């Protein structure tokens, strides 16, 4: 039986694979090193060279740090269709109540009510905790101003305003009161959570977040459907998206 060129190439390739198999596997999966023998302890119950295990806080892995107690001052912004509660604990929106939407129990729909952090809570930026303390500098029917000092010479101001419909706007500004340039560390903003999975009779369930950018682009993150009555963490989908919208001085 004669072998053509293709058969010879296949045979040589198989031989090379057989020869190279073990070296390749040893390279990809090196043997586990044998641990060194532990010396006899100098005293009963004590092992030399073993460091004390790190201590975990009582809050457990991933527990939030807070700069102030849970009972922070709050203020409610209100119009004809919703009430928005802002809080000094995190400087964000702790709860939103829709006046025209009722659950089966005839209770008003409330969003973000069970979340650990408020909507638009900021972490980083040299803030002392995951949920930092702010001061309510101005409280009005449809406008609230929260402020805090980030570091010496840097002030953070957050202005919340209600529109005439299901619209709440955050304008965030950092003021540099020094004569020099300040370089700020990174930060992240919590978009909040949906506290209630609300739906009308002809709509499918929805969980997710959506937001607009200044360039007009629209982005959404969904799990099941985008057809439900609420989009994102606090605004109906019928009002063109929800969540942070980046502006020149922060988020809006």
mmCIF file with all atom_site columns, N, CA and C in Angstrom, residues 91-155:
data_model
loop_
_atom_site.group_PDB
_atom_site.id
_atom_site.type_symbol
_atom_site.label_atom_id
_atom_site.label_alt_id
_atom_site.label_comp_id
_atom_site.label_asym_id
_atom_site.label_entity_id
_atom_site.label_seq_id
_atom_site.pdbx_PDB_ins_code
_atom_site.Cartn_x
_atom_site.Cartn_y
_atom_site.Cartn_z
_atom_site.occupancy
_atom_site.B_iso_or_equiv
_atom_site.pdbx_formal_charge
_atom_site.auth_seq_id
_atom_site.auth_comp_id
_atom_site.auth_asym_id
_atom_site.auth_atom_id
_atom_site.pdbx_PDB_model_num
ATOM 1   N N  . UNK A 1 91  ? -26.097 61.342 49.925 1.00 0.00 ? 91  UNK A N  1
ATOM 2   C CA . UNK A 1 91  ? -26.401 62.466 49.049 1.00 0.00 ? 91  UNK A CA 1
ATOM 3   C C  . UNK A 1 91  ? -27.196 62.089 47.823 1.00 0.00 ? 91  UNK A C  1
ATOM 4   N N  . UNK A 1 92  ? -28.000 61.029 47.915 1.00 0.00 ? 92  UNK A N  1
ATOM 5   C CA . UNK A 1 92  ? -28.749 60.560 46.760 1.00 0.00 ? 92  UNK A CA 1
ATOM 6   C C  . UNK A 1 92  ? -30.226 60.427 47.047 1.00 0.00 ? 92  UNK A C  1
ATOM 7   N N  . UNK A 1 93  ? -30.905 59.669 46.190 1.00 0.00 ? 93  UNK A N  1
ATOM 8   C CA . UNK A 1 93  ? -32.348 59.460 46.285 1.00 0.00 ? 93  UNK A CA 1
ATOM 9   C C  . UNK A 1 93  ? -32.590 58.140 47.008 1.00 0.00 ? 93  UNK A C  1
ATOM 10  N N  . UNK A 1 94  ? -33.185 58.219 48.188 1.00 0.00 ? 94  UNK A N  1
ATOM 11  C CA . UNK A 1 94  ? -33.412 57.013 48.975 1.00 0.00 ? 94  UNK A CA 1
ATOM 12  C C  . UNK A 1 94  ? -34.710 56.306 48.606 1.00 0.00 ? 94  UNK A C  1
ATOM 13  N N  . UNK A 1 95  ? -35.690 57.058 48.081 1.00 0.00 ? 95  UNK A N  1
ATOM 14  C CA . UNK A 1 95  ? -36.969 56.425 47.742 1.00 0.00 ? 95  UNK A CA 1
ATOM 15  C C  . UNK A 1 95  ? -37.746 57.326 46.797 1.00 0.00 ? 95  UNK A C  1
ATOM 16  N N  . UNK A 1 96  ? -38.522 56.717 45.898 1.00 0.00 ? 96  UNK A N  1
ATOM 17  C CA . UNK A 1 96  ? -39.415 57.449 44.999 1.00 0.00 ? 96  UNK A CA 1
ATOM 18  C C  . UNK A 1 96  ? -40.785 56.790 45.052 1.00 0.00 ? 96  UNK A C  1
ATOM 19  N N  . UNK A 1 97  ? -41.796 57.612 45.223 1.00 0.00 ? 97  UNK A N  1
ATOM 20  C CA . UNK A 1 97  ? -43.176 57.120 45.295 1.00 0.00 ? 97  UNK A CA 1
ATOM 21  C C  . UNK A 1 97  ? -43.977 57.681 44.132 1.00 0.00 ? 97  UNK A C  1
ATOM 22  N N  . UNK A 1 98  ? -44.649 56.795 43.400 1.00 0.00 ? 98  UNK A N  1
ATOM 23  C CA . UNK A 1 98  ? -45.502 57.214 42.287 1.00 0.00 ? 98  UNK A CA 1
ATOM 24  C C  . UNK A 1 98  ? -46.944 57.312 42.771 1.00 0.00 ? 98  UNK A C  1
ATOM 25  N N  . UNK A 1 99  ? -47.539 58.477 42.592 1.00 0.00 ? 99  UNK A N  1
ATOM 26  C CA . UNK A 1 99  ? -48.874 58.726 43.129 1.00 0.00 ? 99  UNK A CA 1
ATOM 27  C C  . UNK A 1 99  ? -49.975 58.114 42.274 1.00 0.00 ? 99  UNK A C  1
ATOM 28  N N  . UNK A 1 100 ? -49.748 57.953 40.997 1.00 0.00 ? 100 UNK A N  1
ATOM 29  C CA . UNK A 1 100 ? -50.803 57.516 40.084 1.00 0.00 ? 100 UNK A CA 1
ATOM 30  C C  . UNK A 1 100 ? -50.745 56.029 39.775 1.00 0.00 ? 100 UNK A C  1
ATOM 31  N N  . UNK A 1 101 ? -49.817 55.306 40.368 1.00 0.00 ? 101 UNK A N  1
ATOM 32  C CA . UNK A 1 101 ? -49.666 53.874 40.101 1.00 0.00 ? 101 UNK A CA 1
ATOM 33  C C  . UNK A 1 101 ? -49.844 53.111 41.410 1.00 0.00 ? 101 UNK A C  1
ATOM 34  N N  . UNK A 1 102 ? -50.777 52.179 41.400 1.00 0.00 ? 102 UNK A N  1
ATOM 35  C CA . UNK A 1 102 ? -51.091 51.422 42.597 1.00 0.00 ? 102 UNK A CA 1
ATOM 36  C C  . UNK A 1 102 ? -50.804 49.944 42.373 1.00 0.00 ? 102 UNK A C  1
ATOM 37  N N  . UNK A 1 103 ? -50.399 49.281 43.440 1.00 0.00 ? 103 UNK A N  1
ATOM 38  C CA . UNK A 1 103 ? -50.234 47.839 43.417 1.00 0.00 ? 103 UNK A CA 1
ATOM 39  C C  . UNK A 1 103 ? -51.578 47.169 43.670 1.00 0.00 ? 103 UNK A C  1
ATOM 40  N N  . UNK A 1 104 ? -51.577 45.847 43.650 1.00 0.00 ? 104 UNK A N  1
ATOM 41  C CA . UNK A 1 104 ? -52.823 45.126 43.874 1.00 0.00 ? 104 UNK A CA 1
ATOM 42  C C  . UNK A 1 104 ? -53.398 45.409 45.255 1.00 0.00 ? 104 UNK A C  1
ATOM 43  N N  . UNK A 1 105 ? -52.526 45.710 46.218 1.00 0.00 ? 105 UNK A N  1
ATOM 44  C CA . UNK A 1 105 ? -52.992 46.001 47.572 1.00 0.00 ? 105 UNK A CA 1
ATOM 45  C C  . UNK A 1 105 ? -53.417 47.455 47.721 1.00 0.00 ? 105 UNK A C  1
ATOM 46  N N  . UNK A 1 106 ? -53.540 48.167 46.596 1.00 0.00 ? 106 UNK A N  1
ATOM 47  C CA . UNK A 1 106 ? -53.909 49.581 46.580 1.00 0.00 ? 106 UNK A CA 1
ATOM 48  C C  . UNK A 1 106 ? -52.872 50.443 47.291 1.00 0.00 ? 106 UNK A C  1
ATOM 49  N N  . UNK A 1 107 ? -51.636 49.975 47.281 1.00 0.00 ? 107 UNK A N  1
ATOM 50  C CA . UNK A 1 107 ? -50.538 50.774 47.805 1.00 0.00 ? 107 UNK A CA 1
ATOM 51  C C  . UNK A 1 107 ? -49.801 51.420 46.642 1.00 0.00 ? 107 UNK A C  1
ATOM 52  N N  . UNK A 1 108 ? -49.261 52.600 46.890 1.00 0.00 ? 108 UNK A N  1
ATOM 53  C CA . UNK A 1 108 ? -48.502 53.283 45.846 1.00 0.00 ? 108 UNK A CA 1
ATOM 54  C C  . UNK A 1 108 ? -47.187 52.558 45.563 1.00 0.00 ? 108 UNK A C  1
ATOM 55  N N  . UNK A 1 109 ? -46.770 52.630 44.321 1.00 0.00 ? 109 UNK A N  1
ATOM 56  C CA . UNK A 1 109 ? -45.508 52.013 43.930 1.00 0.00 ? 109 UNK A CA 1
ATOM 57  C C  . UNK A 1 109 ? -44.352 52.817 44.510 1.00 0.00 ? 109 UNK A C  1
ATOM 58  N N  . UNK A 1 110 ? -43.418 52.146 45.175 1.00 0.00 ? 110 UNK A N  1
ATOM 59  C CA . UNK A 1 110 ? -42.233 52.785 45.741 1.00 0.00 ? 110 UNK A CA 1
ATOM 60  C C  . UNK A 1 110 ? -40.996 52.102 45.167 1.00 0.00 ? 110 UNK A C  1
ATOM 61  N N  . UNK A 1 111 ? -40.061 52.907 44.681 1.00 0.00 ? 111 UNK A N  1
ATOM 62  C CA . UNK A 1 111 ? -38.841 52.387 44.075 1.00 0.00 ? 111 UNK A CA 1
ATOM 63  C C  . UNK A 1 111 ? -37.637 52.671 44.961 1.00 0.00 ? 111 UNK A C  1
ATOM 64  N N  . UNK A 1 112 ? -36.696 51.742 44.937 1.00 0.00 ? 112 UNK A N  1
ATOM 65  C CA . UNK A 1 112 ? -35.427 51.832 45.681 1.00 0.00 ? 112 UNK A CA 1
ATOM 66  C C  . UNK A 1 112 ? -35.618 51.769 47.186 1.00 0.00 ? 112 UNK A C  1
ATOM 67  N N  . UNK A 1 113 ? -36.771 51.356 47.638 1.00 0.00 ? 113 UNK A N  1
ATOM 68  C CA . UNK A 1 113 ? -37.066 51.390 49.064 1.00 0.00 ? 113 UNK A CA 1
ATOM 69  C C  . UNK A 1 113 ? -36.250 50.382 49.865 1.00 0.00 ? 113 UNK A C  1
ATOM 70  N N  . UNK A 1 114 ? -35.830 49.282 49.249 1.00 0.00 ? 114 UNK A N  1
ATOM 71  C CA . UNK A 1 114 ? -35.109 48.249 49.986 1.00 0.00 ? 114 UNK A CA 1
ATOM 72  C C  . UNK A 1 114 ? -33.615 48.252 49.708 1.00 0.00 ? 114 UNK A C  1
ATOM 73  N N  . UNK A 1 115 ? -33.115 49.244 48.977 1.00 0.00 ? 115 UNK A N  1
ATOM 74  C CA . UNK A 1 115 ? -31.701 49.273 48.601 1.00 0.00 ? 115 UNK A CA 1
ATOM 75  C C  . UNK A 1 115 ? -30.827 49.712 49.770 1.00 0.00 ? 115 UNK A C  1
ATOM 76  N N  . UNK A 1 116 ? -29.587 49.207 49.798 1.00 0.00 ? 116 UNK A N  1
ATOM 77  C CA . UNK A 1 116 ? -28.646 49.590 50.847 1.00 0.00 ? 116 UNK A CA 1
ATOM 78  C C  . UNK A 1 116 ? -28.050 50.968 50.610 1.00 0.00 ? 116 UNK A C  1
ATOM 79  N N  . UNK A 1 117 ? -28.022 51.401 49.371 1.00 0.00 ? 117 UNK A N  1
ATOM 80  C CA . UNK A 1 117 ? -27.460 52.715 49.048 1.00 0.00 ? 117 UNK A CA 1
ATOM 81  C C  . UNK A 1 117 ? -28.482 53.495 48.237 1.00 0.00 ? 117 UNK A C  1
ATOM 82  N N  . UNK A 1 118 ? -28.453 54.829 48.315 1.00 0.00 ? 118 UNK A N  1
ATOM 83  C CA . UNK A 1 118 ? -29.392 55.624 47.525 1.00 0.00 ? 118 UNK A CA 1
ATOM 84  C C  . UNK A 1 118 ? -28.981 55.689 46.063 1.00 0.00 ? 118 UNK A C  1
ATOM 85  N N  . UNK A 1 119 ? -29.938 56.053 45.218 1.00 0.00 ? 119 UNK A N  1
ATOM 86  C CA . UNK A 1 119 ? -29.645 56.283 43.807 1.00 0.00 ? 119 UNK A CA 1
ATOM 87  C C  . UNK A 1 119 ? -28.693 57.470 43.687 1.00 0.00 ? 119 UNK A C  1
ATOM 88  N N  . UNK A 1 120 ? -27.663 57.352 42.848 1.00 0.00 ? 120 UNK A N  1
ATOM 89  C CA . UNK A 1 120 ? -26.631 58.361 42.613 1.00 0.00 ? 120 UNK A CA 1
ATOM 90  C C  . UNK A 1 120 ? -25.659 58.493 43.782 1.00 0.00 ? 120 UNK A C  1
ATOM 91  N N  . UNK A 1 121 ? -25.580 57.482 44.637 1.00 0.00 ? 121 UNK A N  1
ATOM 92  C CA . UNK A 1 121 ? -24.526 57.467 45.652 1.00 0.00 ? 121 UNK A CA 1
ATOM 93  C C  . UNK A 1 121 ? -23.166 57.361 44.961 1.00 0.00 ? 121 UNK A C  1
ATOM 94  N N  . UNK A 1 122 ? -22.186 58.147 45.428 1.00 0.00 ? 122 UNK A N  1
ATOM 95  C CA . UNK A 1 122 ? -20.846 58.170 44.829 1.00 0.00 ? 122 UNK A CA 1
ATOM 96  C C  . UNK A 1 122 ? -19.855 57.515 45.782 1.00 0.00 ? 122 UNK A C  1
ATOM 97  N N  . UNK A 1 123 ? -19.005 56.632 45.243 1.00 0.00 ? 123 UNK A N  1
ATOM 98  C CA . UNK A 1 123 ? -17.911 56.036 46.014 1.00 0.00 ? 123 UNK A CA 1
ATOM 99  C C  . UNK A 1 123 ? -16.593 56.438 45.366 1.00 0.00 ? 123 UNK A C  1
ATOM 100 N N  . UNK A 1 124 ? -15.579 56.585 46.169 1.00 0.00 ? 124 UNK A N  1
ATOM 101 C CA . UNK A 1 124 ? -14.300 57.059 45.655 1.00 0.00 ? 124 UNK A CA 1
ATOM 102 C C  . UNK A 1 124 ? -14.156 58.553 45.900 1.00 0.00 ? 124 UNK A C  1
ATOM 103 N N  . UNK A 1 125 ? -13.359 59.211 45.052 1.00 0.00 ? 125 UNK A N  1
ATOM 104 C CA . UNK A 1 125 ? -13.163 60.663 45.169 1.00 0.00 ? 125 UNK A CA 1
ATOM 105 C C  . UNK A 1 125 ? -12.666 61.061 46.564 1.00 0.00 ? 125 UNK A C  1
ATOM 106 N N  . UNK A 1 126 ? -11.925 60.197 47.207 1.00 0.00 ? 126 UNK A N  1
ATOM 107 C CA . UNK A 1 126 ? -11.392 60.450 48.551 1.00 0.00 ? 126 UNK A CA 1
ATOM 108 C C  . UNK A 1 126 ? -12.492 60.579 49.592 1.00 0.00 ? 126 UNK A C  1
ATOM 109 N N  . UNK A 1 127 ? -13.692 60.076 49.314 1.00 0.00 ? 127 UNK A N  1
ATOM 110 C CA . UNK A 1 127 ? -14.754 60.065 50.319 1.00 0.00 ? 127 UNK A CA 1
ATOM 111 C C  . UNK A 1 127 ? -14.405 59.058 51.409 1.00 0.00 ? 127 UNK A C  1
ATOM 112 N N  . UNK A 1 128 ? -14.752 59.352 52.658 1.00 0.00 ? 128 UNK A N  1
ATOM 113 C CA . UNK A 1 128 ? -14.304 58.513 53.770 1.00 0.00 ? 128 UNK A CA 1
ATOM 114 C C  . UNK A 1 128 ? -15.037 57.185 53.903 1.00 0.00 ? 128 UNK A C  1
ATOM 115 N N  . UNK A 1 129 ? -16.128 56.971 53.163 1.00 0.00 ? 129 UNK A N  1
ATOM 116 C CA . UNK A 1 129 ? -16.903 55.745 53.314 1.00 0.00 ? 129 UNK A CA 1
ATOM 117 C C  . UNK A 1 129 ? -17.669 55.461 52.031 1.00 0.00 ? 129 UNK A C  1
ATOM 118 N N  . UNK A 1 130 ? -18.197 54.236 51.931 1.00 0.00 ? 130 UNK A N  1
ATOM 119 C CA . UNK A 1 130 ? -19.018 53.889 50.768 1.00 0.00 ? 130 UNK A CA 1
ATOM 120 C C  . UNK A 1 130 ? -20.264 54.760 50.698 1.00 0.00 ? 130 UNK A C  1
ATOM 121 N N  . UNK A 1 131 ? -20.850 55.020 51.855 1.00 0.00 ? 131 UNK A N  1
ATOM 122 C CA . UNK A 1 131 ? -22.008 55.914 51.951 1.00 0.00 ? 131 UNK A CA 1
ATOM 123 C C  . UNK A 1 131 ? -21.576 57.095 52.809 1.00 0.00 ? 131 UNK A C  1
ATOM 124 N N  . UNK A 1 132 ? -21.212 58.195 52.168 1.00 0.00 ? 132 UNK A N  1
ATOM 125 C CA . UNK A 1 132 ? -20.650 59.350 52.870 1.00 0.00 ? 132 UNK A CA 1
ATOM 126 C C  . UNK A 1 132 ? -21.755 60.305 53.318 1.00 0.00 ? 132 UNK A C  1
ATOM 127 N N  . UNK A 1 133 ? -21.401 61.194 54.235 1.00 0.00 ? 133 UNK A N  1
ATOM 128 C CA . UNK A 1 133 ? -22.356 62.149 54.793 1.00 0.00 ? 133 UNK A CA 1
ATOM 129 C C  . UNK A 1 133 ? -22.361 63.442 53.996 1.00 0.00 ? 133 UNK A C  1
ATOM 130 N N  . UNK A 1 134 ? -23.555 63.956 53.737 1.00 0.00 ? 134 UNK A N  1
ATOM 131 C CA . UNK A 1 134 ? -23.742 65.244 53.075 1.00 0.00 ? 134 UNK A CA 1
ATOM 132 C C  . UNK A 1 134 ? -24.551 66.152 53.993 1.00 0.00 ? 134 UNK A C  1
ATOM 133 N N  . UNK A 1 135 ? -24.625 67.419 53.635 1.00 0.00 ? 135 UNK A N  1
ATOM 134 C CA . UNK A 1 135 ? -25.426 68.389 54.371 1.00 0.00 ? 135 UNK A CA 1
ATOM 135 C C  . UNK A 1 135 ? -26.494 68.960 53.455 1.00 0.00 ? 135 UNK A C  1
ATOM 136 N N  . UNK A 1 136 ? -27.745 68.958 53.914 1.00 0.00 ? 136 UNK A N  1
ATOM 137 C CA . UNK A 1 136 ? -28.835 69.569 53.156 1.00 0.00 ? 136 UNK A CA 1
ATOM 138 C C  . UNK A 1 136 ? -28.728 71.079 53.301 1.00 0.00 ? 136 UNK A C  1
ATOM 139 N N  . UNK A 1 137 ? -28.154 71.728 52.290 1.00 0.00 ? 137 UNK A N  1
ATOM 140 C CA . UNK A 1 137 ? -27.942 73.174 52.348 1.00 0.00 ? 137 UNK A CA 1
ATOM 141 C C  . UNK A 1 137 ? -29.165 73.956 51.901 1.00 0.00 ? 137 UNK A C  1
ATOM 142 N N  . UNK A 1 138 ? -30.027 73.346 51.106 1.00 0.00 ? 138 UNK A N  1
ATOM 143 C CA . UNK A 1 138 ? -31.227 74.034 50.618 1.00 0.00 ? 138 UNK A CA 1
ATOM 144 C C  . UNK A 1 138 ? -32.339 73.014 50.447 1.00 0.00 ? 138 UNK A C  1
ATOM 145 N N  . UNK A 1 139 ? -33.536 73.354 50.937 1.00 0.00 ? 139 UNK A N  1
ATOM 146 C CA . UNK A 1 139 ? -34.677 72.456 50.843 1.00 0.00 ? 139 UNK A CA 1
ATOM 147 C C  . UNK A 1 139 ? -35.885 73.226 50.341 1.00 0.00 ? 139 UNK A C  1
ATOM 148 N N  . UNK A 1 140 ? -36.368 72.847 49.179 1.00 0.00 ? 140 UNK A N  1
ATOM 149 C CA . UNK A 1 140 ? -37.543 73.482 48.605 1.00 0.00 ? 140 UNK A CA 1
ATOM 150 C C  . UNK A 1 140 ? -38.552 72.444 48.165 1.00 0.00 ? 140 UNK A C  1
ATOM 151 N N  . UNK A 1 141 ? -39.664 72.909 47.587 1.00 0.00 ? 141 UNK A N  1
ATOM 152 C CA . UNK A 1 141 ? -40.710 71.983 47.174 1.00 0.00 ? 141 UNK A CA 1
ATOM 153 C C  . UNK A 1 141 ? -40.254 71.089 46.026 1.00 0.00 ? 141 UNK A C  1
ATOM 154 N N  . UNK A 1 142 ? -39.475 71.651 45.099 1.00 0.00 ? 142 UNK A N  1
ATOM 155 C CA . UNK A 1 142 ? -39.020 70.879 43.944 1.00 0.00 ? 142 UNK A CA 1
ATOM 156 C C  . UNK A 1 142 ? -37.509 70.958 43.747 1.00 0.00 ? 142 UNK A C  1
ATOM 157 N N  . UNK A 1 143 ? -36.793 71.443 44.724 1.00 0.00 ? 143 UNK A N  1
ATOM 158 C CA . UNK A 1 143 ? -35.346 71.604 44.580 1.00 0.00 ? 143 UNK A CA 1
ATOM 159 C C  . UNK A 1 143 ? -34.679 71.359 45.930 1.00 0.00 ? 143 UNK A C  1
ATOM 160 N N  . UNK A 1 144 ? -33.586 70.613 45.903 1.00 0.00 ? 144 UNK A N  1
ATOM 161 C CA . UNK A 1 144 ? -32.800 70.368 47.108 1.00 0.00 ? 144 UNK A CA 1
ATOM 162 C C  . UNK A 1 144 ? -31.326 70.414 46.745 1.00 0.00 ? 144 UNK A C  1
ATOM 163 N N  . UNK A 1 145 ? -30.518 70.976 47.647 1.00 0.00 ? 145 UNK A N  1
ATOM 164 C CA . UNK A 1 145 ? -29.077 71.100 47.437 1.00 0.00 ? 145 UNK A CA 1
ATOM 165 C C  . UNK A 1 145 ? -28.365 70.384 48.576 1.00 0.00 ? 145 UNK A C  1
ATOM 166 N N  . UNK A 1 146 ? -27.487 69.454 48.230 1.00 0.00 ? 146 UNK A N  1
ATOM 167 C CA . UNK A 1 146 ? -26.657 68.752 49.207 1.00 0.00 ? 146 UNK A CA 1
ATOM 168 C C  . UNK A 1 146 ? -25.199 69.068 48.925 1.00 0.00 ? 146 UNK A C  1
ATOM 169 N N  . UNK A 1 147 ? -24.422 69.257 49.993 1.00 0.00 ? 147 UNK A N  1
ATOM 170 C CA . UNK A 1 147 ? -23.020 69.639 49.847 1.00 0.00 ? 147 UNK A CA 1
ATOM 171 C C  . UNK A 1 147 ? -22.155 68.832 50.801 1.00 0.00 ? 147 UNK A C  1
ATOM 172 N N  . UNK A 1 148 ? -20.868 68.727 50.458 1.00 0.00 ? 148 UNK A N  1
ATOM 173 C CA . UNK A 1 148 ? -19.876 68.182 51.368 1.00 0.00 ? 148 UNK A CA 1
ATOM 174 C C  . UNK A 1 148 ? -18.489 68.571 50.861 1.00 0.00 ? 148 UNK A C  1
ATOM 175 N N  . UNK A 1 149 ? -17.499 68.459 51.740 1.00 0.00 ? 149 UNK A N  1
ATOM 176 C CA . UNK A 1 149 ? -16.105 68.716 51.392 1.00 0.00 ? 149 UNK A CA 1
ATOM 177 C C  . UNK A 1 149 ? -15.441 67.393 51.037 1.00 0.00 ? 149 UNK A C  1
ATOM 178 N N  . UNK A 1 150 ? -14.839 67.332 49.853 1.00 0.00 ? 150 UNK A N  1
ATOM 179 C CA . UNK A 1 150 ? -14.112 66.132 49.443 1.00 0.00 ? 150 UNK A CA 1
ATOM 180 C C  . UNK A 1 150 ? -12.745 66.074 50.105 1.00 0.00 ? 150 UNK A C  1
ATOM 181 N N  . UNK A 1 151 ? -12.013 67.157 50.003 1.00 0.00 ? 151 UNK A N  1
ATOM 182 C CA . UNK A 1 151 ? -10.737 67.342 50.675 1.00 0.00 ? 151 UNK A CA 1
ATOM 183 C C  . UNK A 1 151 ? -10.514 68.842 50.773 1.00 0.00 ? 151 UNK A C  1
ATOM 184 N N  . UNK A 1 152 ? -9.435  69.237 51.375 1.00 0.00 ? 152 UNK A N  1
ATOM 185 C CA . UNK A 1 152 ? -9.197  70.664 51.571 1.00 0.00 ? 152 UNK A CA 1
ATOM 186 C C  . UNK A 1 152 ? -9.156  71.389 50.220 1.00 0.00 ? 152 UNK A C  1
ATOM 187 N N  . UNK A 1 153 ? -10.071 72.335 50.058 1.00 0.00 ? 153 UNK A N  1
ATOM 188 C CA . UNK A 1 153 ? -10.128 73.116 48.830 1.00 0.00 ? 153 UNK A CA 1
ATOM 189 C C  . UNK A 1 153 ? -11.073 72.586 47.774 1.00 0.00 ? 153 UNK A C  1
ATOM 190 N N  . UNK A 1 154 ? -11.626 71.390 47.967 1.00 0.00 ? 154 UNK A N  1
ATOM 191 C CA . UNK A 1 154 ? -12.558 70.807 46.999 1.00 0.00 ? 154 UNK A CA 1
ATOM 192 C C  . UNK A 1 154 ? -13.923 70.607 47.645 1.00 0.00 ? 154 UNK A C  1
ATOM 193 N N  . UNK A 1 155 ? -14.953 71.183 47.009 1.00 0.00 ? 155 UNK A N  1
ATOM 194 C CA . UNK A 1 155 ? -16.319 71.054 47.502 1.00 0.00 ? 155 UNK A CA 1
ATOM 195 C C  . UNK A 1 155 ? -17.185 70.373 46.450 1.00 0.00 ? 155 UNK A C  1
#
